[in-house]
Tab-separated table of C-alpha atoms in Angstrom:
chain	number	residue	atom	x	y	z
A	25	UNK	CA	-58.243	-64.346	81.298
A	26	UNK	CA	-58.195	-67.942	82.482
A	27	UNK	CA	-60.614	-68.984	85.271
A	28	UNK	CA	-58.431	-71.666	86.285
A	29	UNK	CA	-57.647	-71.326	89.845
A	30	UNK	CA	-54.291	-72.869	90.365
A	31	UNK	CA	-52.263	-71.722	93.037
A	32	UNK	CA	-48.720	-71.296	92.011
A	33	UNK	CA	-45.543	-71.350	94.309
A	34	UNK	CA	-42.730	-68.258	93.110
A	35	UNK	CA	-39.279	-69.006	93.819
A	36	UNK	CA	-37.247	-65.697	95.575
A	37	UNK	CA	-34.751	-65.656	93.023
A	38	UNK	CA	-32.072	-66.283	95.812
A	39	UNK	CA	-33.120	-69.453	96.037
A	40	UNK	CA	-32.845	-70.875	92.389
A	41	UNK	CA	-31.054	-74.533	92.245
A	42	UNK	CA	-29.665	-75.673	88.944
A	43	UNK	CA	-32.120	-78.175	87.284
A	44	UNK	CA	-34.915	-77.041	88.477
A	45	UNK	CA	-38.086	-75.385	87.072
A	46	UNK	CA	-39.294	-72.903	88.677
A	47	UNK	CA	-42.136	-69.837	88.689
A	48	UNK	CA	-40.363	-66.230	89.290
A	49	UNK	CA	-41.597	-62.463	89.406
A	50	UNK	CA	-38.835	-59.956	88.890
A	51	UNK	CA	-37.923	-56.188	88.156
A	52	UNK	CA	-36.296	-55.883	84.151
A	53	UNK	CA	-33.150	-54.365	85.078
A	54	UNK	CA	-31.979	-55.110	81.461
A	55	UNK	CA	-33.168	-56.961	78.055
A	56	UNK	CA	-33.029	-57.149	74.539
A	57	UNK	CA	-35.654	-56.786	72.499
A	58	UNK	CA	-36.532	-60.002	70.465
A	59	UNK	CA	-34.296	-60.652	68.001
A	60	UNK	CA	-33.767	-63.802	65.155
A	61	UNK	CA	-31.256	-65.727	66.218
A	62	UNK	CA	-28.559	-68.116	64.121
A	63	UNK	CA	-31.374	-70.863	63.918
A	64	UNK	CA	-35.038	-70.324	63.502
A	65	UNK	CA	-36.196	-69.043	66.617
A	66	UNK	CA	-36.284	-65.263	68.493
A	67	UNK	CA	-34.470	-65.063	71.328
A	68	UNK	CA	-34.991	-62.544	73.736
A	69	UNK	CA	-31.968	-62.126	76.973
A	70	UNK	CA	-33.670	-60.485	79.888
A	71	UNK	CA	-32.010	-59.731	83.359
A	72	UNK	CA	-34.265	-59.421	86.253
A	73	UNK	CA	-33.963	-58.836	90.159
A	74	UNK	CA	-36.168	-58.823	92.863
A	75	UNK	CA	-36.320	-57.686	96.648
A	76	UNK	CA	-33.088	-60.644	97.561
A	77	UNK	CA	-31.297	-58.349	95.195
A	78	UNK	CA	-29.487	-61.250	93.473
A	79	UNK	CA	-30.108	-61.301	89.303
A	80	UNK	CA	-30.930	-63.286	87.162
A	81	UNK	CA	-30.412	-63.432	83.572
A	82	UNK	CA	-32.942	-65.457	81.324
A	83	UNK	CA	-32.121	-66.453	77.724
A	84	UNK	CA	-35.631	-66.917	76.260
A	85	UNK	CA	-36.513	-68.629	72.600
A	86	UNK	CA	-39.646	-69.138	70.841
A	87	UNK	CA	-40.482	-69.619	67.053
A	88	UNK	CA	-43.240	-67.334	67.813
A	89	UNK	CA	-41.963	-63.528	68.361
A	90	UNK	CA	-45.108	-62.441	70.485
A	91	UNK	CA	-44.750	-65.602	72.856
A	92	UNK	CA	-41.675	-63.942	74.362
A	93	UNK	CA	-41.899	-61.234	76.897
A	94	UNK	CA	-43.711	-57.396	75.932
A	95	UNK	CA	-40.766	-55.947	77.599
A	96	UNK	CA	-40.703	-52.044	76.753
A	97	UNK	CA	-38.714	-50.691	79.071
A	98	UNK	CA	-36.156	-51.417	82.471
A	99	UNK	CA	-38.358	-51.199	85.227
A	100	UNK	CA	-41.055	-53.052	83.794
A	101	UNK	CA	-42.147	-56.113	85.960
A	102	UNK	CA	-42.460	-59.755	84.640
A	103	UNK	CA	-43.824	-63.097	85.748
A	104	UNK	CA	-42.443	-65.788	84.127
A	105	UNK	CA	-43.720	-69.531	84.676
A	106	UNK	CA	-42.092	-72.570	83.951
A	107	UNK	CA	-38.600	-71.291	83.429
A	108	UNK	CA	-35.472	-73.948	83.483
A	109	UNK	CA	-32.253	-72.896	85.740
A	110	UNK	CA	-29.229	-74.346	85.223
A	111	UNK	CA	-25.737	-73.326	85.874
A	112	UNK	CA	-23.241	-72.297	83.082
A	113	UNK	CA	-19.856	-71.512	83.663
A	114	UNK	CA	-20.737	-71.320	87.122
A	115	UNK	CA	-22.987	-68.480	86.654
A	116	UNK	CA	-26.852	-69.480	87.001
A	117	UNK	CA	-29.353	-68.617	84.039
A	118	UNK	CA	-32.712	-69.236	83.216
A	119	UNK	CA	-33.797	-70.715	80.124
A	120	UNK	CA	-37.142	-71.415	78.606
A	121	UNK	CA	-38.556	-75.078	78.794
A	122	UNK	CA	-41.615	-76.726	77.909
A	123	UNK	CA	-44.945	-74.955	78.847
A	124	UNK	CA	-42.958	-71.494	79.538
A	125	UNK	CA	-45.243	-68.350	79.612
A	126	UNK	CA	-44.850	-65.151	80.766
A	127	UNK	CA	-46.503	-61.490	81.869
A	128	UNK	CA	-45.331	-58.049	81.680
A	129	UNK	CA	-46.686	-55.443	84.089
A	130	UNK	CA	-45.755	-51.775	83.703
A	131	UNK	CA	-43.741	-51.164	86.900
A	132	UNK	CA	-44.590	-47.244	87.474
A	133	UNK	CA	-46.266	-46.581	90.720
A	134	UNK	CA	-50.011	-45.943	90.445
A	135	UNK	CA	-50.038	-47.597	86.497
A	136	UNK	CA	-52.950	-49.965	86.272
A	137	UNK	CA	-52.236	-53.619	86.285
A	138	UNK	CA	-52.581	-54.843	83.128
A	139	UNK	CA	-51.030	-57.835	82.174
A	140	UNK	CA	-48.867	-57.802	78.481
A	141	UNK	CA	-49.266	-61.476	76.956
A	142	UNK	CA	-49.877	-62.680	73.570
A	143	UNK	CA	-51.898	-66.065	75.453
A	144	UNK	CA	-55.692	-65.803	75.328
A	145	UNK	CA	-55.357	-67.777	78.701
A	146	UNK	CA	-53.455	-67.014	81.785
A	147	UNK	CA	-54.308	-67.609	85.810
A	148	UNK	CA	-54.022	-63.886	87.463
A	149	UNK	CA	-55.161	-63.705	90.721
A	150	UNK	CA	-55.082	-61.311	93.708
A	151	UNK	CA	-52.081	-62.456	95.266
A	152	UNK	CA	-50.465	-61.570	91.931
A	153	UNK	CA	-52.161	-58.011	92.140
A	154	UNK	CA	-50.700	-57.608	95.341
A	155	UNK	CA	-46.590	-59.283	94.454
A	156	UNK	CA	-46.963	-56.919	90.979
A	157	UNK	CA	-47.747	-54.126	93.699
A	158	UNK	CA	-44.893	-55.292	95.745
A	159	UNK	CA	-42.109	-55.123	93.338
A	160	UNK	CA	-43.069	-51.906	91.976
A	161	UNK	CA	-42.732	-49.997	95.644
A	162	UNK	CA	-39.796	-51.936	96.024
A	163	UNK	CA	-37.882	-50.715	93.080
A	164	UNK	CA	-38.928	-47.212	93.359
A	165	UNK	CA	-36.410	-46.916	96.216
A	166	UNK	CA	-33.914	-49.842	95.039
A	167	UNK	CA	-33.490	-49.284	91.099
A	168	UNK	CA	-32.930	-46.049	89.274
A	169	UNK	CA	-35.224	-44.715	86.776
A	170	UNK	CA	-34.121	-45.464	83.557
A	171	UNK	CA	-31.713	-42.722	82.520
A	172	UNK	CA	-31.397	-44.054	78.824
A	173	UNK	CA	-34.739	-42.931	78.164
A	174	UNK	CA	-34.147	-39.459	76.510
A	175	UNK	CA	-36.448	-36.984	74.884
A	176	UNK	CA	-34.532	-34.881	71.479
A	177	UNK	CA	-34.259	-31.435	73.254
A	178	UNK	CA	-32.390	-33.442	75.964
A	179	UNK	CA	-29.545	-35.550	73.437
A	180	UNK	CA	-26.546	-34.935	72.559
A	181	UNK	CA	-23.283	-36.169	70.698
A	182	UNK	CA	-21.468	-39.209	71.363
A	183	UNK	CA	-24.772	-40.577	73.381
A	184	UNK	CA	-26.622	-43.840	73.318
A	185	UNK	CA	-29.855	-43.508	74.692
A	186	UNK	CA	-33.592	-44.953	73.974
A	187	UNK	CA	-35.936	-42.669	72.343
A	188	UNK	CA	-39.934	-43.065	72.228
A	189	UNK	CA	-41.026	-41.647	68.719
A	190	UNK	CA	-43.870	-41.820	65.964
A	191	UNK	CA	-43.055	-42.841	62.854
A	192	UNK	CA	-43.414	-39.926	59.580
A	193	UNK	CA	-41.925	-42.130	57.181
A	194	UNK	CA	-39.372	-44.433	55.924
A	195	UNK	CA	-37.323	-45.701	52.900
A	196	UNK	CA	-34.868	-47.850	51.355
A	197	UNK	CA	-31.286	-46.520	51.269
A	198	UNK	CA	-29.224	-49.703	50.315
A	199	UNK	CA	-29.242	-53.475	51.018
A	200	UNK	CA	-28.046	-53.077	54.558
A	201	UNK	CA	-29.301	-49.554	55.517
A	202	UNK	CA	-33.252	-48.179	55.819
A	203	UNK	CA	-34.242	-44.773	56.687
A	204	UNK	CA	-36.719	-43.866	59.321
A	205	UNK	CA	-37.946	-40.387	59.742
A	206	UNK	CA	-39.490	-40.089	63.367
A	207	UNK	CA	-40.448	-36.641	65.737
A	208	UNK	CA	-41.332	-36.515	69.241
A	209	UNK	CA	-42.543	-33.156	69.640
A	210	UNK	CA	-39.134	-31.845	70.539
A	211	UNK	CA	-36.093	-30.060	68.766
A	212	UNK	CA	-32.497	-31.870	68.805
A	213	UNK	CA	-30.116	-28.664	70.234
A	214	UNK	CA	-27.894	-29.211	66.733
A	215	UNK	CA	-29.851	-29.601	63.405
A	216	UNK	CA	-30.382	-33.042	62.223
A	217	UNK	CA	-28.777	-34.429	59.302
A	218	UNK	CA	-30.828	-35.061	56.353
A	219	UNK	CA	-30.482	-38.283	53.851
A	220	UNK	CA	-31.227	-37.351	50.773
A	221	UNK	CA	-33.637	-39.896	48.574
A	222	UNK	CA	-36.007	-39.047	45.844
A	223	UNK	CA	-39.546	-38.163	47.306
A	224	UNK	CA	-41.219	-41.237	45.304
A	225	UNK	CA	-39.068	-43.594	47.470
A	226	UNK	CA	-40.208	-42.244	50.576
A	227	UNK	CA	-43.292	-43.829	52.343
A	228	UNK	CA	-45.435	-41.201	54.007
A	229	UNK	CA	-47.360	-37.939	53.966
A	230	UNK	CA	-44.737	-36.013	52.385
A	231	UNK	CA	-46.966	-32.691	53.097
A	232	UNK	CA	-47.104	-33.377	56.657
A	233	UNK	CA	-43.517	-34.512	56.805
A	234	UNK	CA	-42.317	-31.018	55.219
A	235	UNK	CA	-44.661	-29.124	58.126
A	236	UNK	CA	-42.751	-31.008	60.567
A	237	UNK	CA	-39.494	-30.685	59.107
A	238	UNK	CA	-37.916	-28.859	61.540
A	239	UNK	CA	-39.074	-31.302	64.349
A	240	UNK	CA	-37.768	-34.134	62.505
A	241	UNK	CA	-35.302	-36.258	62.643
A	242	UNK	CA	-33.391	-39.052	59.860
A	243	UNK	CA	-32.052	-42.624	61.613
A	244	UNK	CA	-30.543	-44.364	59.676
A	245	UNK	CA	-30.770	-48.330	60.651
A	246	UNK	CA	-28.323	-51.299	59.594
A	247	UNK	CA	-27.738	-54.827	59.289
A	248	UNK	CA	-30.050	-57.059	61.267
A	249	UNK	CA	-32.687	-53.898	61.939
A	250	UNK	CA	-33.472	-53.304	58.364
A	251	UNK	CA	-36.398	-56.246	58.129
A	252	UNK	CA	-37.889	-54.633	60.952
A	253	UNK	CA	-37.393	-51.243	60.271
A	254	UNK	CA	-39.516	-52.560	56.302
A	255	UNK	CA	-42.142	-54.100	58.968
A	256	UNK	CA	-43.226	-51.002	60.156
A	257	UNK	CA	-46.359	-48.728	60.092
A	258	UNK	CA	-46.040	-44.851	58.844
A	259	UNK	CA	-47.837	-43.608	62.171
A	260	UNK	CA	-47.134	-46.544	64.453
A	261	UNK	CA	-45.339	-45.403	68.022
A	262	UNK	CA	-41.934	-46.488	68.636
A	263	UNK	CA	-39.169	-47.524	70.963
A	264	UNK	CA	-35.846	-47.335	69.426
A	265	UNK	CA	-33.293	-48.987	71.911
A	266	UNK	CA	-29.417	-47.956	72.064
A	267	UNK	CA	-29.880	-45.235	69.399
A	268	UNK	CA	-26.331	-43.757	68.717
A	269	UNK	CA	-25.816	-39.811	68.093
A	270	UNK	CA	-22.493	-38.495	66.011
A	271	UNK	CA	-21.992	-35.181	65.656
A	272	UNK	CA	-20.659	-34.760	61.933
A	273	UNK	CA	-18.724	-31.042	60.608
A	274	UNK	CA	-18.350	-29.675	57.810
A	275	UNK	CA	-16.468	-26.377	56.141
A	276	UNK	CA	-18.566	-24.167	54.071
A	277	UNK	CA	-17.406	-20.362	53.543
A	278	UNK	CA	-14.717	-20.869	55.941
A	279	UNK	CA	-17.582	-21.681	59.032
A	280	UNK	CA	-17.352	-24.616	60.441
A	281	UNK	CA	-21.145	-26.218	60.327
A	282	UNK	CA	-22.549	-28.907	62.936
A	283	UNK	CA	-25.220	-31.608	62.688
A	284	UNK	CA	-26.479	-34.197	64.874
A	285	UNK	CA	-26.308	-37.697	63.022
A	286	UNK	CA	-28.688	-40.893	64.514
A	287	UNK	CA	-27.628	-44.475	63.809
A	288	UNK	CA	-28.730	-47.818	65.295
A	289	UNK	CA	-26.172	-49.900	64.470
A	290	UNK	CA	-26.196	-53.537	63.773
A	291	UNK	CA	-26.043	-56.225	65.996
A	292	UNK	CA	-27.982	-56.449	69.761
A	293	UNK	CA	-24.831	-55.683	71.855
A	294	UNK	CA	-26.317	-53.000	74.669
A	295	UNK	CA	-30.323	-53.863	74.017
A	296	UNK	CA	-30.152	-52.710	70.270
A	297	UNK	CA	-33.821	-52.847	68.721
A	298	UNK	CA	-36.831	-51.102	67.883
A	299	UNK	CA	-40.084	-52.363	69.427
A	300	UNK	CA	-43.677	-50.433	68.489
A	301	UNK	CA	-45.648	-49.323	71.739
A	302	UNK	CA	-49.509	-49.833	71.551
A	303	UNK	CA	-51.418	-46.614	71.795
A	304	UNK	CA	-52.912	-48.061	75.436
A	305	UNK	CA	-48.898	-47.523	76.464
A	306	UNK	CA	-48.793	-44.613	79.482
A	307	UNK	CA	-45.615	-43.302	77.300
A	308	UNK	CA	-47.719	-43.055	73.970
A	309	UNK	CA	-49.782	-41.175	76.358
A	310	UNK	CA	-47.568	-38.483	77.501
A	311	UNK	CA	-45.674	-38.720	73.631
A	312	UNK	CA	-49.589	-37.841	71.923
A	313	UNK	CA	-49.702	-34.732	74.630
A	314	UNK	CA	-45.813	-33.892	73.616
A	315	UNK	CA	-46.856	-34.068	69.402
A	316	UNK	CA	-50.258	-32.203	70.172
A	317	UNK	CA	-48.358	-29.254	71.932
A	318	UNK	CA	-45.164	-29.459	69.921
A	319	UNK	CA	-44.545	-25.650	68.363
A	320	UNK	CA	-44.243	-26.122	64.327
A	321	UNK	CA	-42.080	-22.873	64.001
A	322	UNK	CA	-40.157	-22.439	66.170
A	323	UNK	CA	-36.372	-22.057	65.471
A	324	UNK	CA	-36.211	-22.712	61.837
A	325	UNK	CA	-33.249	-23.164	59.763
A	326	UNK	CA	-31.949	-23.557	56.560
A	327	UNK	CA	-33.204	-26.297	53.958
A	328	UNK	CA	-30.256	-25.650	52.236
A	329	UNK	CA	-28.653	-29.520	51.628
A	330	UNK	CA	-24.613	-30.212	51.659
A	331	UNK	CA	-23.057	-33.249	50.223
A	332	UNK	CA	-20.953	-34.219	53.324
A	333	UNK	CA	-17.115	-35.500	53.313
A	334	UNK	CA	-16.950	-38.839	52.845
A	335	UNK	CA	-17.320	-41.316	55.881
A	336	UNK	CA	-16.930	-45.222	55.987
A	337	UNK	CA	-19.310	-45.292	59.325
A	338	UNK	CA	-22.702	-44.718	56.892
A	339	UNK	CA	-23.721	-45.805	53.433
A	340	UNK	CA	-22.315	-43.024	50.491
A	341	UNK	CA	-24.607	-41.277	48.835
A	342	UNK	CA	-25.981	-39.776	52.447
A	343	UNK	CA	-26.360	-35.641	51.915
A	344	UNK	CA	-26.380	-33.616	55.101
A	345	UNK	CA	-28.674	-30.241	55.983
A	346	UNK	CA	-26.074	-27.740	57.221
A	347	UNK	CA	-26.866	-25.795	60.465
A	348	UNK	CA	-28.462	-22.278	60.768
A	349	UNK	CA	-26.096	-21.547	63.098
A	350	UNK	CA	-22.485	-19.558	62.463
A	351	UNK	CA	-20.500	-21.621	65.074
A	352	UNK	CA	-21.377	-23.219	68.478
A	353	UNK	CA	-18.834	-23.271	71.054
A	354	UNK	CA	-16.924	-26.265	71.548
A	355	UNK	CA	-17.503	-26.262	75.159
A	356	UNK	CA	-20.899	-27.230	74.954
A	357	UNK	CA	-20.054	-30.207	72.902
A	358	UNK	CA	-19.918	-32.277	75.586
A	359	UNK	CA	-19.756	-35.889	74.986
A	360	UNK	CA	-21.519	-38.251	77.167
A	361	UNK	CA	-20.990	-41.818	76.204
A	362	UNK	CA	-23.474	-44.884	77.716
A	363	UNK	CA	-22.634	-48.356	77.290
């Protein structure tokens, strides 16, 4: 941390005037993860608001991925210095100029302060302390939690939700599709569909994958995903943003059989992305207690694999584990959409 002792001004962001450049602290009330845009730089597009309750959304660029915000989830608090307003299409945005920087701060009540930044240097004083303090009583009576945030017992079809995992393992399907196989302690209430790929391909402890079979789920990622999806570590902690579940059927022995498919489609439309979470996260925290106390047997079905019917929506060649389960009642299908 810096010892520089400069005392900056923040701007309420009801106060922003076009062409100016101004210091602001907010409360993430929606973002994308970074993302490569058309040219060379990430961009990252994060909406904040503070206790004026006006918002303002920022469209942020670097060359340099970890110079833009460590955003993990909606409530999270930033501080971003040296950001450019201007007003487009009679809407006002903030952009990133010359000098920009930023902190993240968890926002959850009682969290320790510790500021997210990928700059050895930053000024952090105690008035910050106390305006990170601020916003996060604030917005524990003015935002909602962040209802996206789902755990695998709780999902179900037709949903788009964020899920905080740990990666088993992960392999090549086609040019524009990779599999991940994540857990999070939890069983999905319909069996998960299984992609079928030769056990060489696969990246991982296969023995531990098989114990934790029936705790495991395949998510299939596309497009614009897949170089991140290579990027990651077998073991690493994730946050998968905007992940989409499909309920797929199939006839076998005149039963109708029911799995639960995951997708993150391409594109960042809705906050689409994966971002890994550092062990020090208080998620990873509660996630490591979840995978510790997770029961291995419970509920097991059949290994049995199905070719399913053929479907334009995922790469052919995909083979799906039917269900244990004789039927399930339609009335507990039911669909919950989130956009």
């Amino acid at each position: 941390m810096s010892l520089y002792t400069t005392n900056y001004i923040y701007t309420p962001l009801n106060q922003l005037k076009g062409g100016t450049i101004v210091n602001v602290y907010g409360v993430v009330k929606f973002f994308k993860p970074p993302y490569l845009s058309k040219g060379t730089d990430y961009c990252s597009v994060v909406t904040i608001v503070d206790q004026t309750n006006v918002k303002l959304t920022c469209l942020l660029f670097s060359g340099n991925y970890e110079a833009l915000p460590i955003i993990y989830k909606n409530g999270d608090i930033v501080r971003f210095h040296r950001l450019k307003i201007q007003v487009y299409k009679k809407e006002t945005q903030g952009i990133t100029s010359s000098g920009f920087a930023s902190l993240t701060f968890e926002g959850t009540l009682g969290a320790p302060i510790i500021p997210r930044t990928s700059s050895k240097y930053f000024n952090f004083t105690t008035e910050d302390h106390k305006m990170v303090e601020t916003l996060r009583v604030w917005a524990s009576t003015h935002m909602s939690p962040s209802w996206t945030l789902l755990k695998l017992c709780d999902v179900q079809p037709m949903q788009y939700f964020d899920l905080t995992c740990q990666l088993l393992g992960k392999a090549e399907v086609d040019g524009a599709s990779f599999l991940l196989k994540v857990w999070d302690g939890t069983r999905t209430p319909f069996p998960s569909w299984r992609v079928l790929i030769q056990d060489l391909v696969l990246e991982g402890d296969l023995s531990h994958i098989h114990r934790l079979q029936n705790l495991t789920i395949d998510i299939l990622v596309y497009d614009n995903h897949v170089h991140v999806a290579r990027s990651l570590k077998v073991g690493s902690f994730l946050r998968i943003y905007s992940l989409h579940t499909k309920l797929q059927s199939m006839n076998s022995e005149n039963q109708t059989m029911l799995s639960l498919e995951f997708h993150l489609h391409g594109g960042t439309s809705y906050g689409r992305g994966i971002r890994v979470l550092p062990e020090t996260n208080s998620d990873v925290d509660q996630l490591k207690k979840d995978l510790e106390s997770a029961n291995l047997t419970a509920n097991q079905h059949s290994d049995v694999i199905c070719q399913s019917e053929p479907d334009d929506s995922f790469p052919s060649g995909i083979l799906l584990r039917p269900p244990c389960w004789r039927s399930v009642a339609r009335s507990q299908l039911t669909a919950t959409s989130a956009s």
